[in-house]
Coordinates of C-alpha atoms in Angstrom, one line a residue:
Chain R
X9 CA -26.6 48.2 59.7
X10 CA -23.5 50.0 59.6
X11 CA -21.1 50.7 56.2
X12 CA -17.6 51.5 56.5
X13 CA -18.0 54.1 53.6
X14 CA -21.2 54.6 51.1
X15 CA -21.5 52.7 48.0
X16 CA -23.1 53.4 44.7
X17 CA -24.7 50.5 42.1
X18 CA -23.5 49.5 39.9
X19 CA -25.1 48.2 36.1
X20 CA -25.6 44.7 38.3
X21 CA -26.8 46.5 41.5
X22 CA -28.9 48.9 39.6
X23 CA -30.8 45.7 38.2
X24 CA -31.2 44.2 41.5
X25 CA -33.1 47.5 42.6
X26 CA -35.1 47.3 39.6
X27 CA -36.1 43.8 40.3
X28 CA -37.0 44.5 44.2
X29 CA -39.0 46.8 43.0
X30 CA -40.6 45.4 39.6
X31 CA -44.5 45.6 39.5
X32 CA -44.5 46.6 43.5
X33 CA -44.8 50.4 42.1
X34 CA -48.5 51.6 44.0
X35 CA -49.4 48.5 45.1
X36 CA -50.9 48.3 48.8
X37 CA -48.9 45.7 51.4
X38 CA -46.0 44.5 49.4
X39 CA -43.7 42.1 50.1
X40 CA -40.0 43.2 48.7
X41 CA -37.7 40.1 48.8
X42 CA -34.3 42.9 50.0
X43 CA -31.4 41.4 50.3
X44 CA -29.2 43.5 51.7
X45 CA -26.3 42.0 51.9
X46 CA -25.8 42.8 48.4
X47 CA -25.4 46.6 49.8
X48 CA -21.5 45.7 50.5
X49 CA -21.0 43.1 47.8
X50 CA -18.3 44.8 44.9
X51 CA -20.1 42.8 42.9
X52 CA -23.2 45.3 42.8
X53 CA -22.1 47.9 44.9
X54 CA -18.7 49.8 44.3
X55 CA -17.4 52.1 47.3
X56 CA -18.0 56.0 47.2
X57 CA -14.4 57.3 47.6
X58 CA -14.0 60.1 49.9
X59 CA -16.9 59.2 51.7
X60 CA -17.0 57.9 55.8
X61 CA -19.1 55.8 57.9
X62 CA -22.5 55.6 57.9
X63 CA -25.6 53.9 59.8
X64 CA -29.0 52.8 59.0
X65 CA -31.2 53.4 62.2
X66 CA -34.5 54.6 62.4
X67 CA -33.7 58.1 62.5
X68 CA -36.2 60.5 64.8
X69 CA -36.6 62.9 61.9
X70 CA -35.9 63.5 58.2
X71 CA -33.3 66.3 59.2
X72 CA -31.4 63.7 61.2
X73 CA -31.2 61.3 58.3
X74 CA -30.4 64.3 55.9
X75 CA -27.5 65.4 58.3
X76 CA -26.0 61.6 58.7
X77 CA -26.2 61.1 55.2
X78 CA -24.8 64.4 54.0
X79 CA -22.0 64.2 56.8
X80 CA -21.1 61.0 55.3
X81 CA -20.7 62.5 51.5
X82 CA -18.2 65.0 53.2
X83 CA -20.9 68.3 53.9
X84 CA -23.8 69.8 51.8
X85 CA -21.9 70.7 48.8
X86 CA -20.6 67.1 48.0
X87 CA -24.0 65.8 48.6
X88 CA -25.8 68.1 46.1
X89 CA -23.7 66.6 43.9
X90 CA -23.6 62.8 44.8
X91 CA -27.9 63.1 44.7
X92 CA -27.5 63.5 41.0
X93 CA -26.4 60.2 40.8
X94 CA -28.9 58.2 40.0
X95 CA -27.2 54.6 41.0
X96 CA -26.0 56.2 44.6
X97 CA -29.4 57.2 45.2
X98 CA -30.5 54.0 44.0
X99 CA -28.0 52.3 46.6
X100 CA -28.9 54.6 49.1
X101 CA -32.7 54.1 48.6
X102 CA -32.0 50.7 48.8
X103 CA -30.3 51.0 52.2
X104 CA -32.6 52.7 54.0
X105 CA -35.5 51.0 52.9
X106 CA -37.2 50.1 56.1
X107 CA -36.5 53.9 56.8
X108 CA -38.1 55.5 54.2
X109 CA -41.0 52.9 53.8
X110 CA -43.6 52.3 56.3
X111 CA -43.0 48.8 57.4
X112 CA -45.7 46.7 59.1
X113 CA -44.3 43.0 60.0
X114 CA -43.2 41.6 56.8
X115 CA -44.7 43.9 54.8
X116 CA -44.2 47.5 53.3
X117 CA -47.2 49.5 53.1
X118 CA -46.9 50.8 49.8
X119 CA -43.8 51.8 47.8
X120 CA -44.5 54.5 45.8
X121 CA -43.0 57.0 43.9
X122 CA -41.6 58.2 47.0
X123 CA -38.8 55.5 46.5
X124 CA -39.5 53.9 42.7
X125 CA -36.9 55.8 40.5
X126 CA -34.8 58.5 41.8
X127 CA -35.2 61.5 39.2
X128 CA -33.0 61.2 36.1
X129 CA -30.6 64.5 36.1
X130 CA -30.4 64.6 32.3
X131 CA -34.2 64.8 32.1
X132 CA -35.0 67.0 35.5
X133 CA -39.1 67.5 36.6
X134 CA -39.6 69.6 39.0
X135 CA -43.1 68.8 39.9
X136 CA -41.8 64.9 40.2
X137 CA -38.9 65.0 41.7
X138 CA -39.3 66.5 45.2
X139 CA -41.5 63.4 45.4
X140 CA -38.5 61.0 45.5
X141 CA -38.2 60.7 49.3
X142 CA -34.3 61.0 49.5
X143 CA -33.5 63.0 46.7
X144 CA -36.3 65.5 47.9
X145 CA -35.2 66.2 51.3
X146 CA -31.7 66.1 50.8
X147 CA -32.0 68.8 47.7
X148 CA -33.9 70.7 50.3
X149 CA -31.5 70.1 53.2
X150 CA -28.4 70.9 50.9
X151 CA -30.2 73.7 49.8
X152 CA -31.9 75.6 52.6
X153 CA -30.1 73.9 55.7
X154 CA -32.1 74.8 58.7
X155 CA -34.3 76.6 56.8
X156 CA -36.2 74.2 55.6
X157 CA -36.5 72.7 59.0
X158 CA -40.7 72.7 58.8
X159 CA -39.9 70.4 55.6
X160 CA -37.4 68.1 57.4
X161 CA -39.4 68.0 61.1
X162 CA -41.2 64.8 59.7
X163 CA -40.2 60.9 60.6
X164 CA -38.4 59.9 56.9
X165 CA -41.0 57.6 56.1
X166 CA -43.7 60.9 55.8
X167 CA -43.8 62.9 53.4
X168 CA -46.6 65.5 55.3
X169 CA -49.8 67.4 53.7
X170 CA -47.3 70.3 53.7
X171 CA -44.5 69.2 52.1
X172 CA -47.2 68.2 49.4
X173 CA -48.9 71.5 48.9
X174 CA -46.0 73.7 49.1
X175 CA -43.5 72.0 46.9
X176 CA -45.7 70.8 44.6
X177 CA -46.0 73.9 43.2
X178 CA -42.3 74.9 41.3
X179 CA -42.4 78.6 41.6
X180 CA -42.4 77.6 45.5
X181 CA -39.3 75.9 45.4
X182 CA -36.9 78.9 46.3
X183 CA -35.3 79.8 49.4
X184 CA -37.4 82.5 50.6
X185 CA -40.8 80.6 50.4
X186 CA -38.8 77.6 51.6
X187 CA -37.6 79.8 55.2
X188 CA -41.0 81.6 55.0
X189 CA -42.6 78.5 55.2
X190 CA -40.9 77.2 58.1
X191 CA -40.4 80.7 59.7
X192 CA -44.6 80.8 59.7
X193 CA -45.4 77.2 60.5
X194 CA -42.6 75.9 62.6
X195 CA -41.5 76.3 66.0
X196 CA -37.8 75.8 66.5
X197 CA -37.8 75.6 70.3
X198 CA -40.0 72.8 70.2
X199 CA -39.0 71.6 66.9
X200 CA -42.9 71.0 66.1
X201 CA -44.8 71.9 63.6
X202 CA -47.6 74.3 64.2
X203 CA -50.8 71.7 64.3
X204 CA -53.1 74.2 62.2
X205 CA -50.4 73.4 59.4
X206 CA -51.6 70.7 57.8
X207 CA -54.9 71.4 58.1
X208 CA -57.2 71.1 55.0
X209 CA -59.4 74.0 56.0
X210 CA -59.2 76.6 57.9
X211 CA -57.1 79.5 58.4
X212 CA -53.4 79.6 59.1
X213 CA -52.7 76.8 57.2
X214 CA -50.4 75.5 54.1
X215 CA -53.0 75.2 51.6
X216 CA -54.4 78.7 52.0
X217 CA -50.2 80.0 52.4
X218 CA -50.0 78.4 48.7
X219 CA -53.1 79.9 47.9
X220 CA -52.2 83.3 49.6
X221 CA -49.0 83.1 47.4
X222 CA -50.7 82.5 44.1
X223 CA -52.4 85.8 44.4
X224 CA -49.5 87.8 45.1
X225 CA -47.4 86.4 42.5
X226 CA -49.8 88.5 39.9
X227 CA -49.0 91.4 42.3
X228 CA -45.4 91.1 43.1
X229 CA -42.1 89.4 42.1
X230 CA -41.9 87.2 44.5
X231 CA -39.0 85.0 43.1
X232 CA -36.8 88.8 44.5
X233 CA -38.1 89.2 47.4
X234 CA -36.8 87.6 51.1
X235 CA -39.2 86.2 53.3
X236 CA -39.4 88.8 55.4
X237 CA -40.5 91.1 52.5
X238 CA -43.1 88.2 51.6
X239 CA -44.5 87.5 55.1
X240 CA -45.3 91.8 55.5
X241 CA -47.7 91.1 52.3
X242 CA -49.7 88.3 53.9
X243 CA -52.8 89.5 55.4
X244 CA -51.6 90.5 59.4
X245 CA -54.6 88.9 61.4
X246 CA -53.7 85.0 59.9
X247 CA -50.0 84.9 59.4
X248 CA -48.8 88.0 61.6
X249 CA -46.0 87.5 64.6
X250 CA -48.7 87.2 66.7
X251 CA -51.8 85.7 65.2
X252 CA -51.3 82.2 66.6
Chain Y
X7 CA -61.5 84.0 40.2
X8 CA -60.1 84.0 36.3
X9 CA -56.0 85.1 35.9
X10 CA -57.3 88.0 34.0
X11 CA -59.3 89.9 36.7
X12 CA -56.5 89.2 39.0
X13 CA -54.2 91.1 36.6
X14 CA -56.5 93.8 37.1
X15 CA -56.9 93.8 40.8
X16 CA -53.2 93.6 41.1
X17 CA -52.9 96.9 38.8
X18 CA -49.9 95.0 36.5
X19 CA -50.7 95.5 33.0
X20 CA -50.5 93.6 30.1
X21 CA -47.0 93.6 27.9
X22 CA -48.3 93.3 24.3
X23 CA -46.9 90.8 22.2
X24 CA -45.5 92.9 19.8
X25 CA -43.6 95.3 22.5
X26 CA -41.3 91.5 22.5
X27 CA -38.5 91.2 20.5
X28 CA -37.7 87.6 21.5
X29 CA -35.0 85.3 20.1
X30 CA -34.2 81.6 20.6
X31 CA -31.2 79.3 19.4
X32 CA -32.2 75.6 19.3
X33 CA -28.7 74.2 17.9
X34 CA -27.6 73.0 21.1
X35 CA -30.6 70.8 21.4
X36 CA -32.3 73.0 24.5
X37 CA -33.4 76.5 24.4
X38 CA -31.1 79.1 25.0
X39 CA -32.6 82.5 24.9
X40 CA -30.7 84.5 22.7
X41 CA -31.8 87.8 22.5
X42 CA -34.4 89.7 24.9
X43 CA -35.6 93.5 23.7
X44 CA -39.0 95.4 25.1
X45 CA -39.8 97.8 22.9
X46 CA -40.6 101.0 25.3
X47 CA -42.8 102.7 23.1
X48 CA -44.8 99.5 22.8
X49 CA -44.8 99.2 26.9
X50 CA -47.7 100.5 28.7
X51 CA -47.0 104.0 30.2
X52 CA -46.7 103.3 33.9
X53 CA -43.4 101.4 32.3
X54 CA -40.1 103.5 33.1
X55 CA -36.4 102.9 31.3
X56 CA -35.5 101.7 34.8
X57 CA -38.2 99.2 35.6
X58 CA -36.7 96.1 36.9
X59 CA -37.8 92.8 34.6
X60 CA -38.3 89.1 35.6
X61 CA -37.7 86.5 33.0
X62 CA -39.4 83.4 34.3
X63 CA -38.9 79.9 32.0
X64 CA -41.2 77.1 32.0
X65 CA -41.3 74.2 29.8
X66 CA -44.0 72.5 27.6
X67 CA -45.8 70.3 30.6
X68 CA -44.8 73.0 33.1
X69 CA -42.7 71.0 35.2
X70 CA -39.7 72.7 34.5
X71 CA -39.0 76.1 36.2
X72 CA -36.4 79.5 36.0
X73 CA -36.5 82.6 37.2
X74 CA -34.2 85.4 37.0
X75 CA -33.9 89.4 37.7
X76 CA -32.8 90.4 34.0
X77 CA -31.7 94.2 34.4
X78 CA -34.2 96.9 33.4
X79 CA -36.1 97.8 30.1
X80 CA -33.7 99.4 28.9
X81 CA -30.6 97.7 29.8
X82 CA -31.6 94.2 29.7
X83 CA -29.0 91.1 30.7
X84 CA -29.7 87.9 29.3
X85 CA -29.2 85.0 32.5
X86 CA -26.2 83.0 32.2
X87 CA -27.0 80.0 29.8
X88 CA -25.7 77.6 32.2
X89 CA -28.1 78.2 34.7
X90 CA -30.7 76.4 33.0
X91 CA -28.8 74.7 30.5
X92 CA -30.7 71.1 29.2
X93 CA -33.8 72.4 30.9
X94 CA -36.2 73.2 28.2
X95 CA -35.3 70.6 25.4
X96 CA -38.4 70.7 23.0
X97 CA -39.8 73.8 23.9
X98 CA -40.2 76.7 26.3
X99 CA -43.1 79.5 27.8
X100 CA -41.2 82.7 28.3
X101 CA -43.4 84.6 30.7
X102 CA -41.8 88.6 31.5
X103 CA -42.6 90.2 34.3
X104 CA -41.9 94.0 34.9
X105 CA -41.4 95.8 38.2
X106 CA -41.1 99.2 39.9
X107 CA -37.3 99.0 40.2
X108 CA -35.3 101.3 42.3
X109 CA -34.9 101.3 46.1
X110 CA -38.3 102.5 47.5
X111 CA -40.5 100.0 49.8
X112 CA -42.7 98.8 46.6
X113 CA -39.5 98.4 44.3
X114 CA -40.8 94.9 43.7
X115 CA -43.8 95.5 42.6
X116 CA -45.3 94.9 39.2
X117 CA -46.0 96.9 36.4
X118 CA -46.9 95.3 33.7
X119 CA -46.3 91.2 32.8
X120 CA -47.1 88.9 29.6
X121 CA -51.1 88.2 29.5
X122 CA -49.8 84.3 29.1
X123 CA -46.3 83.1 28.3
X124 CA -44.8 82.9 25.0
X125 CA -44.2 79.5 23.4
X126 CA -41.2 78.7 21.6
X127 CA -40.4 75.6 20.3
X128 CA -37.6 73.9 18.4
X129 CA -38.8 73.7 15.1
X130 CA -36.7 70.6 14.5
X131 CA -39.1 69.1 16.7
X132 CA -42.6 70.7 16.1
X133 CA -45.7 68.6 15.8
X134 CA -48.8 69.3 15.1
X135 CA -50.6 71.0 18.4
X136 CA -54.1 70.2 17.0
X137 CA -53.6 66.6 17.5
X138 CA -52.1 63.5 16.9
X139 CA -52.6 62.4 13.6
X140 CA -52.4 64.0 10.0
X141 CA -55.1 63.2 7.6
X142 CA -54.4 63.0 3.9
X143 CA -56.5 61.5 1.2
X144 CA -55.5 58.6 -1.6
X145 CA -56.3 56.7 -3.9
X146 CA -55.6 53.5 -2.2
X147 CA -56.2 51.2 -4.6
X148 CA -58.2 48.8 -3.0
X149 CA -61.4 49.1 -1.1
X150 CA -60.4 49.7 2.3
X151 CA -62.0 53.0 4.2
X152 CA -58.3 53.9 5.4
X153 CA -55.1 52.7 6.0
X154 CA -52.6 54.3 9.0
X155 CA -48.8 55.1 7.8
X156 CA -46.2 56.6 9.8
X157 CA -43.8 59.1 8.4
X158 CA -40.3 57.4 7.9
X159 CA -38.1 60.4 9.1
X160 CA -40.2 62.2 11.6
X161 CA -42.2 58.7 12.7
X162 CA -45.6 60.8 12.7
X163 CA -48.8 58.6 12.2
X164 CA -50.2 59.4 8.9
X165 CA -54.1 58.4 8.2
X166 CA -54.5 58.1 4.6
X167 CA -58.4 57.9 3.3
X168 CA -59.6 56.2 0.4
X169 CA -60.7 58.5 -2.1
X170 CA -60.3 56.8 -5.0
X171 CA -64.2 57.7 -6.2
X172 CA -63.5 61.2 -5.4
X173 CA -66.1 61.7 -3.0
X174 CA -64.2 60.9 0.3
X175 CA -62.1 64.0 1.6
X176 CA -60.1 65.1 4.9
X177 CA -63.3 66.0 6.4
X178 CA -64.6 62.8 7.0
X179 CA -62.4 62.3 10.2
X180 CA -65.6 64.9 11.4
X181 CA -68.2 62.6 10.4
X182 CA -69.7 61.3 13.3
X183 CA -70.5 58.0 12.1
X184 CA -66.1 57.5 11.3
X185 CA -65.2 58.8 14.4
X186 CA -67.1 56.8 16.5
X187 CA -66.4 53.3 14.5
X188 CA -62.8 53.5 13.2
X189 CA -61.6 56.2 15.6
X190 CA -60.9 54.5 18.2
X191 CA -58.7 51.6 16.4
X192 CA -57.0 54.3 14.9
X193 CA -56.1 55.3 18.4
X194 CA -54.6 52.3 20.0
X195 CA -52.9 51.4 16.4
X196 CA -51.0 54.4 16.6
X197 CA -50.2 54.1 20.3
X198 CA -49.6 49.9 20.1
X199 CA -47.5 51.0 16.5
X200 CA -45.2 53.7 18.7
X201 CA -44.0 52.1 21.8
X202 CA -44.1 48.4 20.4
X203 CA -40.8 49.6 18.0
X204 CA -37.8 48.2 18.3
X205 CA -35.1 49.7 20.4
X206 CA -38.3 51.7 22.3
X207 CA -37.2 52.7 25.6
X208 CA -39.3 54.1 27.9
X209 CA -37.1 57.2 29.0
X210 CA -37.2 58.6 25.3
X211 CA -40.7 57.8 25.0
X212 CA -42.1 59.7 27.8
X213 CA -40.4 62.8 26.5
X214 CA -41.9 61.9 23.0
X215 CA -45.1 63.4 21.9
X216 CA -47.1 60.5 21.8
X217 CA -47.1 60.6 25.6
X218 CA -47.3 64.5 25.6
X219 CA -50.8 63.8 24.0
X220 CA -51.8 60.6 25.6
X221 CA -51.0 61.9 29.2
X222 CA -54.2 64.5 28.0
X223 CA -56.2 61.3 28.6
X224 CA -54.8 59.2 30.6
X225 CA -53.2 58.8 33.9
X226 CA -51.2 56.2 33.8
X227 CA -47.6 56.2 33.0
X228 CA -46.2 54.3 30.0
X229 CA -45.9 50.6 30.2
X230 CA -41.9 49.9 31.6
X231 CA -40.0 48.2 28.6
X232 CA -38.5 45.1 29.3
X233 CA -36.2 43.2 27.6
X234 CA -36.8 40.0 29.6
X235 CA -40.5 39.5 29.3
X236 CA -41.3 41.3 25.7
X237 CA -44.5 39.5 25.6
X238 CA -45.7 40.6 29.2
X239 CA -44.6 44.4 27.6
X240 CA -46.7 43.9 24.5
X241 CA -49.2 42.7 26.4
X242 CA -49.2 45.6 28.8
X243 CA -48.7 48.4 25.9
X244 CA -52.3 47.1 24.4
X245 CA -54.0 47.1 27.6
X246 CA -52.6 51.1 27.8
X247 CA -53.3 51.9 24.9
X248 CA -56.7 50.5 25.0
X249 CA -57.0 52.5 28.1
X250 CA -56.0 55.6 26.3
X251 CA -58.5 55.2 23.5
X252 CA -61.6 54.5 25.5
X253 CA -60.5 57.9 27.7
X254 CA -60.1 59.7 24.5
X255 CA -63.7 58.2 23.1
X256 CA -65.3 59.0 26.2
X257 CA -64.9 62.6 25.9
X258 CA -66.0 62.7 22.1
X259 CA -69.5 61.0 23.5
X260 CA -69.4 58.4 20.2
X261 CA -72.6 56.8 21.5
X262 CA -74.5 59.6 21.3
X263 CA -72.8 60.8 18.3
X264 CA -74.0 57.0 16.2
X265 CA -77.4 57.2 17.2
X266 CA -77.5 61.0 16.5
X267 CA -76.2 59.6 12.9
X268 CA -78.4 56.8 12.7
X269 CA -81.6 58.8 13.6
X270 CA -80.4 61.7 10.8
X271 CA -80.3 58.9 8.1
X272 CA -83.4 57.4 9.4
X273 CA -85.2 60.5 9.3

């Protein structure tokens, strides 16, 4: 599908999402009745001014959504902006439904909280709302760029054991654990994750990074520091230049 | 591995309470901290005028998160208000941090930090942190055990006992026959009373303290309000709030706590 501009809902578009999504919230293989014609209709969508063209595609990762999206808004700035409205995210989630959802035949796997309710900017949560699919990588894309490239490696419709255990936590979310995280488990000539990443157990991998982190926070103040300063602290032999 | 022997392993000490001169201004309906002292000769000794400090704000449920380099001990700056403006709206953990300072390799490390943050909270909207429910005792005029009220300004639940022989007093909410018979319609009355109000919407509630305490015991989020289908709602606040009750009862062990009644009065 391709739109001339981006849209926004409005009061009668915002209740159409509600209603696609009404009692689907956690449920396994759900049916959502989209129509997504109404994506263009003025009478629930009204047109984003200033804003270009834009194309719902399966995109190969969630950078290359992040980009199309935020090149549409008009560049990072205006989109850390237009993410804090709630009825363009709504539209927007809306759109790229079949992106952000894993799809099988006629049915979506689950909808979740990754797409329910975009966070509500008058009441922010910072342990909810890097869950919302769109609103959490584009906040980390407008924020970080390409360093948060580890975060926005994955296809859009996965949100990744390391996105999890890393941004769950809020102290986390800062730009120098953000780049520290992708400087240690991302490799930017492949633009692969490092496979020991999302390992549960194990060394060299996100959990114990988080875990790692925890105890230097009693140590140090981290929130000061850049990455670099950070990654000298972790132990040498697991997260070193060369321990791979 | 418990915070505190971390503390010590990491060689910060504690910042005693009273070396904190804090100050908070509630009128604009969210915390803004409005004045930040140490008190050096309250600090602990490794603590130089020119230590670097680390203001850190969280909020109630810890989902809300600030950090800021604030100066040094002696020359604190307050972070710019708008920087975390509407964040903390009920109340707020001020955790300090203090570190070496300066420009040598371990500049950032610390010295000394708050054991545990300090809570402040609006006082317009304090509640009682013990629980849910304030216990007063009546004559009631009639020979019912009890009787739920809610307070008309504040909309707190109020459990009024029968005392009109005298005997009954506040303490009976401890007796372990009460709690484990009327406490838990107590529960879901308050919970069904709350979000079954008119004009309830769910967006105020969840930041309300009902929730605050329910979410103790139970997962699941509030019921969604909708205007359409008012009976569905109903229907799915009492299923919720039965929910929240029987999680609340199963950690007080009620069963246990009748038949270790029943076998007292027997004996």
């Amino acid at each position: 599908v391709k739109f001339d501009h981006l849209y926004k809902f409005n009061d009668a578009g915002v209740e159409k999402f509600k209603e696609l999504l009404a009692g689907k919230y956690s449920q396994k293989k759900v049916r959502l009745n989209a129509d997504f014609n109404l994506l263009k209709d003025t009478q629930y969508s009204l047109p984003m001014e200033n804003t270009g063209p834009f194309e719902v595609r399966q995109f190969a990762t969630t950078k290359e959504m992040a980009i199309a999206i935020a090149d549409s808004l008009g560049g990072r700035n205006s989109a850390r902006r237009a993410i804090r409205d709630r009825k363009f995210l709504m539209w927007l989630t809306y759109a790229l439904l079949d992106v952000v959802c894993v799809k099988s035949g006629d049915f979506y796997k689950t909808v979740g909280e990754e797409v329910y309710m975009p966070p509500d900017p008058k009441n922010p949560k910072y342990n909810r709302d890097y869950r919302h699919r769109l609103f959490g990588v584009l906040r980390l894309y407008c924020d970080c760029g390409d360093d948060a490239d580890l975060f926005l490696s994955y296809k859009p419709s996965v949100g990744g054991e390391v996105f999890g255990q890393v941004l769950a936590s809020q102290e986390n979310y800062s730009p120098n654990i953000i780049k520290l995280s992708t400087n240690l488990f991302f490799n930017p000539s492949t633009g692969q994750r490092s496979r020991r990443a999302g390992s549960k157990t194990g060394p060299r991998t996100a959990r114990r990074f988080v875990k790692i982190l925890k105890q230097l926070n009693v140590t140090w103040a981290l929130p000061l520091m850049t990455a670099e300063q950070i990654r000298e602290l972790l132990p040498a032999g697991e997260f070193g230049e060369n321990s791979n | 591995m418990s915070q505190r022997v971390k503390i010590r392993l990491s060689g910060a000490r504690v910042i005693p309470r009273n070396a904190i001169s804090l100050d908070v201004d509630w009128s604009r309906d969210f915390a803004v901290i409005e004045e930040l002292l140490l008190k050096g000769e309250k600090l602990p000794q490794n603590v130089q005028e020119d230590s670097g400090v680390l203001i850190t704000l969280l909020d109630g449920d810890s989902s809300n998160y600030f950090s800021s380099e604030i100066g040094t001990v002696s020359n604190i700056e307050l972070p710019d208000v708008n920087e975390y403006a509407g964040l903390f709206a009920d109340n707020v953990k001020v955790l300090i941090r203090i570190f070496q300072g300066g420009h040598s390799e371990k500049k950032h490390k610390l010295l000394a930090r708050t054991k545990q943050a300090i809570t402040m909270s609006d006082p317009s909207k304090q509640v009682d942190s013990q629980g849910i429910l304030k216990v007063l005792t009546r004559d009631l005029g009639n020979d019912n055990l009890w009787e739920l009220f809610f307070d008309e300004e504040e909309g707190f639940p109020i459990l009024r006992l029968n005392n009109k022989d005298g005997v009954v007093g506040p303490n009976m909410v401890r007796d372990n026959f009460f709690r484990s018979t009327a406490l838990p319609t107590i529960i879901e009355s308050i919970l069904k009373q709350c979000l079954e109000d008119e004009g309830y919407d769910t967006n105020e509630m969840k930041s309300k303290w009902v929730n605050q305490w329910a979410k103790r015991f139970e997962k699941e989020e509030l019921p969604e309000w909708s205007e359409e289908d008012v009976t569905e709602y109903r229907r799915n606040v009492a299923r919720w709030a039965h929910g929240v009750a029987e999680n609340v009862m199963s950690q007080m062990h009620p069963f246990s706590r009748l038949t270790d009644y029943l076998k007292g009065i027997n004996r």
